[in-house]
mmCIF file of C-alpha atoms in Angstrom:
data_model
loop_
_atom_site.group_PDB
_atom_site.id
_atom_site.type_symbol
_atom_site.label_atom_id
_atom_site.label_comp_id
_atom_site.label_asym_id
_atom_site.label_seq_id
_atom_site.Cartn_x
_atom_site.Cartn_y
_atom_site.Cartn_z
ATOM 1 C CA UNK A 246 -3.520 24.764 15.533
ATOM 2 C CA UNK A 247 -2.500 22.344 12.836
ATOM 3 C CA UNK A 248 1.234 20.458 12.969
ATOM 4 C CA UNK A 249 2.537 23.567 10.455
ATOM 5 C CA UNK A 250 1.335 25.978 12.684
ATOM 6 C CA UNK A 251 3.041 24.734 15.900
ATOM 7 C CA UNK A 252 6.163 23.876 13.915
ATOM 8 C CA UNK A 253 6.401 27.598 12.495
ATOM 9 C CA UNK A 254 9.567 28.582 14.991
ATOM 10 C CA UNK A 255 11.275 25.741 14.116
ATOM 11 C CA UNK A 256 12.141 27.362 11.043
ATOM 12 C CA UNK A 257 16.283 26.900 10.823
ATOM 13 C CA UNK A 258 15.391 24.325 7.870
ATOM 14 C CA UNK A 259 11.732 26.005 6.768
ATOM 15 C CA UNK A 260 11.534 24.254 3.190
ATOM 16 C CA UNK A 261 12.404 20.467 4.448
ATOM 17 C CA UNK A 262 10.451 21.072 7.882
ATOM 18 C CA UNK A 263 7.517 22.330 5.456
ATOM 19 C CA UNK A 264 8.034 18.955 3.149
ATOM 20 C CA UNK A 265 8.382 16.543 6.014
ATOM 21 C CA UNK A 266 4.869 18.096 7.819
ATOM 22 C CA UNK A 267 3.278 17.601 4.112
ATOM 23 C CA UNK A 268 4.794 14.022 3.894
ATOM 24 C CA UNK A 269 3.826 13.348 7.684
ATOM 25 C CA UNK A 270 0.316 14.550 7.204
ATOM 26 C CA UNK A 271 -0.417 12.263 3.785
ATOM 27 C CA UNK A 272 1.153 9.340 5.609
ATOM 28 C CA UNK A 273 -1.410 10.134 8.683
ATOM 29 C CA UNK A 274 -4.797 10.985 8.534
ATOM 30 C CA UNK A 275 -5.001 11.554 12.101
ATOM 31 C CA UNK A 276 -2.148 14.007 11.746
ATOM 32 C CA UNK A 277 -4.095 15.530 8.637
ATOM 33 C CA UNK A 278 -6.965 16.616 10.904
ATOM 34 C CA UNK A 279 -6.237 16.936 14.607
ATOM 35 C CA UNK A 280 -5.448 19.928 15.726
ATOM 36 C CA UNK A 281 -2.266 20.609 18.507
ATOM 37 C CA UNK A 282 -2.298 22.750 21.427
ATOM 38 C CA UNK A 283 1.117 24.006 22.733
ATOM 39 C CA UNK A 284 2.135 22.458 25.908
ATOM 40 C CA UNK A 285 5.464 24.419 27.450
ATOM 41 C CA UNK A 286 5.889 21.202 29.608
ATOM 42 C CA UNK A 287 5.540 17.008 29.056
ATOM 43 C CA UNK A 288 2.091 16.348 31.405
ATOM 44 C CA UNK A 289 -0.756 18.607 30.366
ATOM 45 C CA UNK A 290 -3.496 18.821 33.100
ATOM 46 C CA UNK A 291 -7.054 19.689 32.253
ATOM 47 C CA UNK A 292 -9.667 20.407 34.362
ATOM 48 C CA UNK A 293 -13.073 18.401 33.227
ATOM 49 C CA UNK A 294 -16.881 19.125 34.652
ATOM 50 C CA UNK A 295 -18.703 16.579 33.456
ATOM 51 C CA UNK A 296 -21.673 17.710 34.921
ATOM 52 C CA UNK A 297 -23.648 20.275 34.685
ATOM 53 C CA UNK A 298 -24.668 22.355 37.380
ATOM 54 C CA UNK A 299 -28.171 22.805 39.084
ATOM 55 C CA UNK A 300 -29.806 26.069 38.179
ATOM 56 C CA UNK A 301 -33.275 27.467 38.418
ATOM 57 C CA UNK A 302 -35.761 29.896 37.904
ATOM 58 C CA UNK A 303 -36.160 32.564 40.368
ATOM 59 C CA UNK A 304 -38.737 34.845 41.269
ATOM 60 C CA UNK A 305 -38.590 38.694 41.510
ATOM 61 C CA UNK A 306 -36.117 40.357 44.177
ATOM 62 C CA UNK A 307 -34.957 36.492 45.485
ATOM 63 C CA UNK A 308 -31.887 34.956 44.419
ATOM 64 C CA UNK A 309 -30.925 31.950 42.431
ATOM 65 C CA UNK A 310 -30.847 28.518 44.128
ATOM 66 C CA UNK A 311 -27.820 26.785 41.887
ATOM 67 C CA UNK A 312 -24.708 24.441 42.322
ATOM 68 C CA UNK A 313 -20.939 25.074 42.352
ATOM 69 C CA UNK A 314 -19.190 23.690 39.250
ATOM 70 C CA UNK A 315 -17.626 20.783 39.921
ATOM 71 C CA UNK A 316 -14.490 20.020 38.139
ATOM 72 C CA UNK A 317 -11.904 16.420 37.948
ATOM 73 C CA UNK A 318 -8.283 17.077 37.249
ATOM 74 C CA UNK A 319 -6.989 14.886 34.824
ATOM 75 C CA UNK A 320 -2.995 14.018 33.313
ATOM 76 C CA UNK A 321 -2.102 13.532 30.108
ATOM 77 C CA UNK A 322 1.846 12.607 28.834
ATOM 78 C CA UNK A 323 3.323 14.029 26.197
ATOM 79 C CA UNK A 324 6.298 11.346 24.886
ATOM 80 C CA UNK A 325 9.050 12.019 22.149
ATOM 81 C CA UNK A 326 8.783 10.341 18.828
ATOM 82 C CA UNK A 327 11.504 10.505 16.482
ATOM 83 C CA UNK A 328 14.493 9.072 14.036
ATOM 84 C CA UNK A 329 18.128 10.065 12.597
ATOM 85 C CA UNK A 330 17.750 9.816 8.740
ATOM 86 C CA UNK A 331 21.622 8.890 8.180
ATOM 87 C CA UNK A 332 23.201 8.683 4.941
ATOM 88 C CA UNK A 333 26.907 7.133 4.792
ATOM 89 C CA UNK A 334 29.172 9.486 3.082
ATOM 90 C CA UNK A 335 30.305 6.298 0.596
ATOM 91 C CA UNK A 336 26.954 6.799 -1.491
ATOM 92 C CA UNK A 337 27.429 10.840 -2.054
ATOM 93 C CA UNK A 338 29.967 10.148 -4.948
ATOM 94 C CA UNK A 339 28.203 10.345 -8.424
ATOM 95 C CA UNK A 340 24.433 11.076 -6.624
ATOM 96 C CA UNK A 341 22.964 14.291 -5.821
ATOM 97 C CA UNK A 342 23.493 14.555 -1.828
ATOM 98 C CA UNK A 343 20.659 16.938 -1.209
ATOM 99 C CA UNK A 344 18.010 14.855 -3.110
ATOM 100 C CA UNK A 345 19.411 11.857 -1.387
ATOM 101 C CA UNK A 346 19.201 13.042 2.361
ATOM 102 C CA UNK A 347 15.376 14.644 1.347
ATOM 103 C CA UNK A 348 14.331 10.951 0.218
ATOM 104 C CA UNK A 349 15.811 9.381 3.440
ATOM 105 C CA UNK A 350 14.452 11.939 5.492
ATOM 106 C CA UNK A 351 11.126 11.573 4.159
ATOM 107 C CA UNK A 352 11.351 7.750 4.477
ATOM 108 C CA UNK A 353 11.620 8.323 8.314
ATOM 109 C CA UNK A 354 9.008 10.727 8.343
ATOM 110 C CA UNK A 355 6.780 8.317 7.465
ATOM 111 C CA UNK A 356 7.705 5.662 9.966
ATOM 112 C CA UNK A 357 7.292 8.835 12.482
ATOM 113 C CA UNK A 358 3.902 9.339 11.399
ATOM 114 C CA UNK A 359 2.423 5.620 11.294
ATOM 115 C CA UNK A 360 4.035 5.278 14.720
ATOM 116 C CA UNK A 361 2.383 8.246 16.283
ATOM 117 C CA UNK A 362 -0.796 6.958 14.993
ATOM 118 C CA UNK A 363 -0.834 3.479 15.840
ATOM 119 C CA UNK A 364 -0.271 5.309 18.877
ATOM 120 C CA UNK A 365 -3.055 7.086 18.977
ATOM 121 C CA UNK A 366 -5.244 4.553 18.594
ATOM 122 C CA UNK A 367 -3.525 1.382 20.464
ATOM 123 C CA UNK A 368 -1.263 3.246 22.589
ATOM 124 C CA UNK A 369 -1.221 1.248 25.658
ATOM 125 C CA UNK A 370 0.891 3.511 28.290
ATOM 126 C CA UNK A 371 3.551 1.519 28.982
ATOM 127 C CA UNK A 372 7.139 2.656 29.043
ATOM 128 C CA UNK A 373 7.569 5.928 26.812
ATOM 129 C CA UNK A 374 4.219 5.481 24.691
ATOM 130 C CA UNK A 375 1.242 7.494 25.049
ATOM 131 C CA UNK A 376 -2.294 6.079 25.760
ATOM 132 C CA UNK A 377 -4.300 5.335 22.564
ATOM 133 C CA UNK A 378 -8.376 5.297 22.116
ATOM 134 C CA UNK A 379 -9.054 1.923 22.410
ATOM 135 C CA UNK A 380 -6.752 1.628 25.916
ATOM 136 C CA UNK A 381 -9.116 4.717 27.399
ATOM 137 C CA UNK A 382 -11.891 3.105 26.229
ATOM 138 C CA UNK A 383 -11.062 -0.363 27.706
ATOM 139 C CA UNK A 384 -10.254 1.348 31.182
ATOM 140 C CA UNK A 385 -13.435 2.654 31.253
ATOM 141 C CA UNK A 386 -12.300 6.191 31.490
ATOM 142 C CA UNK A 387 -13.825 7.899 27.767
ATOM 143 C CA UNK A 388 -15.215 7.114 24.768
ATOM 144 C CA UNK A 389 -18.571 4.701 23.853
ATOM 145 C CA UNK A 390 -18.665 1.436 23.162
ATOM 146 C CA UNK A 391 -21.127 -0.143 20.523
ATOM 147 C CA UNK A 392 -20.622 -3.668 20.285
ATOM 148 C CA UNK A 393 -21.244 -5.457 17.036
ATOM 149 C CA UNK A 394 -19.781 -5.240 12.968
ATOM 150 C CA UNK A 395 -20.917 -4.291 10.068
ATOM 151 C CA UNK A 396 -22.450 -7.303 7.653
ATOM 152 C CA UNK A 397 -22.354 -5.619 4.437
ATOM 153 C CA UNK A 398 -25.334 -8.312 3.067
ATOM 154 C CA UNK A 399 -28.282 -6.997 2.170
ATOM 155 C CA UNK A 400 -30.598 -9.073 4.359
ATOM 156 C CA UNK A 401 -29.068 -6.831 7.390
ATOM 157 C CA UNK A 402 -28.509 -3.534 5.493
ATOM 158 C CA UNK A 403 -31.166 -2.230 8.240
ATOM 159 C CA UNK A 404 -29.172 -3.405 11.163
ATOM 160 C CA UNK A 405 -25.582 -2.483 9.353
ATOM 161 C CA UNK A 406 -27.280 1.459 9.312
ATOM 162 C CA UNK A 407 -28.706 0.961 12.765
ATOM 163 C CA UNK A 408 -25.071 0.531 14.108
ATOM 164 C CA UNK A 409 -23.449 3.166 11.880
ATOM 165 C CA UNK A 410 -26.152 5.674 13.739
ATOM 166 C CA UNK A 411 -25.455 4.517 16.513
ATOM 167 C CA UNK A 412 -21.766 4.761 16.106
ATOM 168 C CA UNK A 413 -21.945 8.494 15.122
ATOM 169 C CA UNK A 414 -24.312 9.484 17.730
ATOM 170 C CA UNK A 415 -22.213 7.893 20.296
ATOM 171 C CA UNK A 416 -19.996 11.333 19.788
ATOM 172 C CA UNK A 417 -21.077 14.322 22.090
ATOM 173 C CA UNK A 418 -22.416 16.598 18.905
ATOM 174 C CA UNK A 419 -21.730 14.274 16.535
ATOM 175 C CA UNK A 420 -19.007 12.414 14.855
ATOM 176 C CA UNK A 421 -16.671 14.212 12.542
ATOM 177 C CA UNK A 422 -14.164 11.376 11.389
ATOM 178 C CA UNK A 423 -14.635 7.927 11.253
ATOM 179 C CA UNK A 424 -11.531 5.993 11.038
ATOM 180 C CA UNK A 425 -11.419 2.509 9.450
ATOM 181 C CA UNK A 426 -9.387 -0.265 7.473
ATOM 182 C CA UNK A 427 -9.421 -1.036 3.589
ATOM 183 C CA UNK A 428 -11.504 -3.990 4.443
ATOM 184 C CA UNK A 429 -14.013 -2.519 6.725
ATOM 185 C CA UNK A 430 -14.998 0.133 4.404
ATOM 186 C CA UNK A 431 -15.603 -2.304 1.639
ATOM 187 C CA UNK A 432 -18.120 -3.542 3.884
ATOM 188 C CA UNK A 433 -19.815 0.070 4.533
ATOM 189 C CA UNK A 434 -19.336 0.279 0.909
ATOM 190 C CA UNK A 435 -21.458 -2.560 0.347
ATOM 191 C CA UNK A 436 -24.103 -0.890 2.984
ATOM 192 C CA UNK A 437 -23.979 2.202 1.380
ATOM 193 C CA UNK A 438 -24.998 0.505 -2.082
ATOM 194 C CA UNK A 439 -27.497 -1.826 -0.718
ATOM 195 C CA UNK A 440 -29.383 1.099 0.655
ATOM 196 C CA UNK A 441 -28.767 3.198 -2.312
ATOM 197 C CA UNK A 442 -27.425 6.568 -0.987
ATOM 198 C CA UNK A 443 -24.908 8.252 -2.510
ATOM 199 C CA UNK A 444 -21.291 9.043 -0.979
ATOM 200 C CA UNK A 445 -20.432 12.592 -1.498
ATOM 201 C CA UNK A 446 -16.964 12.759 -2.745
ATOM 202 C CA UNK A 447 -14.809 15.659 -2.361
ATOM 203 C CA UNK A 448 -11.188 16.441 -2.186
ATOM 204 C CA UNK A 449 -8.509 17.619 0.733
ATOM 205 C CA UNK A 450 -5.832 20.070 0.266
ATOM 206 C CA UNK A 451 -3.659 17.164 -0.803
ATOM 207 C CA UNK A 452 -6.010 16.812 -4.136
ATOM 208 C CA UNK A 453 -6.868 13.167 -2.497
ATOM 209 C CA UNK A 454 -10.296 12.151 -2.915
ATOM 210 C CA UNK A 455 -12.229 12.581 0.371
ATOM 211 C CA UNK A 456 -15.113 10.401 0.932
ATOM 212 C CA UNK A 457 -18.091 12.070 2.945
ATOM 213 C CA UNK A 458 -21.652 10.297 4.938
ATOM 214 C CA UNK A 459 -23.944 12.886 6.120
ATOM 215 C CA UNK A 460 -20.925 15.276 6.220
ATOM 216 C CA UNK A 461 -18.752 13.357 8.188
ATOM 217 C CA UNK A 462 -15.452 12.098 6.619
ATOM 218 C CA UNK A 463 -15.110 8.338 6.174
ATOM 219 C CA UNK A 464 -10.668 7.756 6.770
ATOM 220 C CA UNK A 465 -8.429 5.243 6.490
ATOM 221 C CA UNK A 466 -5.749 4.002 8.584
ATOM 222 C CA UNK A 467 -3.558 0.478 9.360
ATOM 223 C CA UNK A 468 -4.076 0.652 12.779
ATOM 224 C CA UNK A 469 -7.698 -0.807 13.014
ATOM 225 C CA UNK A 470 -8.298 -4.396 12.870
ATOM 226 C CA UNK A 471 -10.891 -5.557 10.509
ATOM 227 C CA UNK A 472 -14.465 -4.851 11.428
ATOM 228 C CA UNK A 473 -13.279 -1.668 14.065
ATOM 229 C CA UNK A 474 -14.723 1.644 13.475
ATOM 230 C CA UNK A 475 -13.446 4.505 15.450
ATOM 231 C CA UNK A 476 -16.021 8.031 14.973
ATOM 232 C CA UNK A 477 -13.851 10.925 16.580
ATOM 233 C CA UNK A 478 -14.393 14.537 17.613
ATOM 234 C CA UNK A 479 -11.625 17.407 17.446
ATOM 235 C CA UNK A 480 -11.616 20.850 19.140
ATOM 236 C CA UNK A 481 -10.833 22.163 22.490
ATOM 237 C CA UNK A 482 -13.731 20.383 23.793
ATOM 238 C CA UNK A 483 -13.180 17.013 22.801
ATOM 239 C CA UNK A 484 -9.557 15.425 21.079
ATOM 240 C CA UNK A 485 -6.269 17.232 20.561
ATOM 241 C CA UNK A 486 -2.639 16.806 19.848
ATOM 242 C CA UNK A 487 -0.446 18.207 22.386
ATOM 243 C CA UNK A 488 3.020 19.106 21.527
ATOM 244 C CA UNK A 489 5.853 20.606 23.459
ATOM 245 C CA UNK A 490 7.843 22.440 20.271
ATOM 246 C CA UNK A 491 6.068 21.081 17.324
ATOM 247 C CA UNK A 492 8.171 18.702 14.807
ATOM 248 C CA UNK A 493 11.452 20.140 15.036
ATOM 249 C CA UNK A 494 14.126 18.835 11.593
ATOM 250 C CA UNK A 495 17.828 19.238 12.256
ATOM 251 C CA UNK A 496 20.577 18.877 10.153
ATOM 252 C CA UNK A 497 23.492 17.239 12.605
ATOM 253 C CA UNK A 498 25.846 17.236 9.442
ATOM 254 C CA UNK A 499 28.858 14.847 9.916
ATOM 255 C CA UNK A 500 29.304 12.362 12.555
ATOM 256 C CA UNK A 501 32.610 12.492 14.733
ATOM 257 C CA UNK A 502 31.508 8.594 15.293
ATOM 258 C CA UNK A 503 31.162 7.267 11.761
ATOM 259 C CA UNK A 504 31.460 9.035 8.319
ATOM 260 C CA UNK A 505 27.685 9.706 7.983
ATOM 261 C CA UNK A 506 25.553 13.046 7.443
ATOM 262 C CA UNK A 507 22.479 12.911 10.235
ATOM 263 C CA UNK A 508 19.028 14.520 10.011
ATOM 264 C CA UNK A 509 17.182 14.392 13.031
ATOM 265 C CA UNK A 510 13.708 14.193 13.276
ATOM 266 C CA UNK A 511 12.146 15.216 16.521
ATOM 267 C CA UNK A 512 8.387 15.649 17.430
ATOM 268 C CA UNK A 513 6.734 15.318 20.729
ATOM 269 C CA UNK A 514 3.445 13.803 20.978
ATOM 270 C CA UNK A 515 0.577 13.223 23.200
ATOM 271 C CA UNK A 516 -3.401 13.087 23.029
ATOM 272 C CA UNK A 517 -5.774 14.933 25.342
ATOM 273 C CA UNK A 518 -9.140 13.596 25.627
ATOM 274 C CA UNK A 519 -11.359 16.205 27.084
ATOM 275 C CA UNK A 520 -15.623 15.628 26.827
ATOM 276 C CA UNK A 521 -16.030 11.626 27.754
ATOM 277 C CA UNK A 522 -17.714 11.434 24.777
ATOM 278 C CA UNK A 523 -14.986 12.615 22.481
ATOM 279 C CA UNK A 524 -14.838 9.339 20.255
ATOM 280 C CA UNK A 525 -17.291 6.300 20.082
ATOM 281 C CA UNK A 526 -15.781 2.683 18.609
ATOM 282 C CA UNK A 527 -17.373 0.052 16.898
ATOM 283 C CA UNK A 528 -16.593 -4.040 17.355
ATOM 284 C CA UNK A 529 -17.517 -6.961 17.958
ATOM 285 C CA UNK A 530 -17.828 -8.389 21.371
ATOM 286 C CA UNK A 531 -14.322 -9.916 22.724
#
């Protein structure tokens, strides 16, 4: 389900929850396109086979000769992520007080958003913050590595497209996203023109131009150093956002402690990484 979908109940302030996820989801691509399953607790447990079974042939009247499915049980921690959008009672007189709470509400939305995705890719586990990509993929535990970085000279456009393929078959069925910086996709820019193929552009339901390579979306983020490409999966599979509630927006009203009116932005986050082959990342060797 998408963050709007999971956020439905939380409906006491529909129109500024329904802003906030629209503000929240242009801040984040990564919030844009995962999808979130429901999690009525903060671990999530998933049971993983990761190999498939023995099976066989069989004559007439005999029985099969197969394997039991073998399964690993694995825990992933949802964390809350949040921020009170205060607004000191002082700068009501002569301003609109609605249009003034909205703007610092949507402020903090977007620090919400660019935090949950740096921790989604850099998340490193400790304390209250969830594991990221790149920390599962240094433990060993999921995604592929392919070590090296794009050129973006023409003398090693042939190499540059040898890693990209790489990159995006290093996904179990294929890459759907591949997330990058301003600077890094100047480079694949640059690759793209010096083997002449043409980018299909499109548009997403923000009317924001969407930038396609054999159908799978090229996104930016600043959570990527220079040179790092991250290809990523979604579905039930592969990568999802859990959530325990959805992004919840209350209005606190007054403070007792200081002459402020509080928002409060809640939303608890994690990332489930099912298929060990969910995401693939390009870099160069440390």
């Amino acid at each position: 389900m998408s963050l709007s979908k999971v956020s439905a109940k939380n409906a006491s302030q529909e129109h500024l929850l329904a802003g906030v996820i629209n503000v929240m989801e242009r801040e984040s691509k990564v919030l844009e396109h995962i999808p979130f399953k429901e999690v009525r607790a903060l671990v999530y447990r998933q049971n993983l086979n990761t190999l498939l079974p023995k099976v066989d042939f069989r004559d007439l009247y005999t029985g099969y000769n197969s394997d039991f499915v073998e399964f690993e049980t694995e825990v992933f921690e949802l964390e809350p992520c949040g921020a009170d959008a205060d607004v000191d009672l002082v700068l009501v007189y002569g301003q609109n007080i609605t249009d003034l709470r909205s703007e610092v509400t949507t402020i903090k939305a977007e620090a919400v958003a660019s935090t949950v995705e740096e921790a989604f890719f850099n998340g490193n586990g400790i304390g209250h913050i969830p594991k990221g990509l790149l920390t599962l993929l240094m433990e060993g535990k999921k995604g592929t590595a392919i070590t090296g970085s794009l050129s973006g000279n023409k003398v090693d456009v042939e190499r540059d497209m040898d890693l990209l393929y790489q990159l995006i078959d290093g996904v179990h069925g294929g890459a759907e996203f591949l997330y990058m910086n301003k600077a890094t996709r100047r480079k694949l820019n640059f690759v793209f023109h010096n083997m002449g193929y043409n980018i299909v552009v499109d548009s997403n339901k923000f009317g924001q131009p969407v930038t396609k390579f054999n159908g799978v979306e090229i996104a930016l983020t600043e959570h990527l150093k220079d040179g790092v490409i991250v290809a990523v999966r979604y579905g039930v599979k592969y990568i999802e956002g859990l959530t325990n509630g959805g992004l919840s927006i209350r209005d606190l009203g007054e403070l007792d402690s200081k002459p402020v009116l509080r928002t409060r932005i809640d939303f608890t986050f994690g990332v489930k990484v099912g298929h060990p082959r969910s995401f693939a990342v390009l870099q160069a060797a440390a």
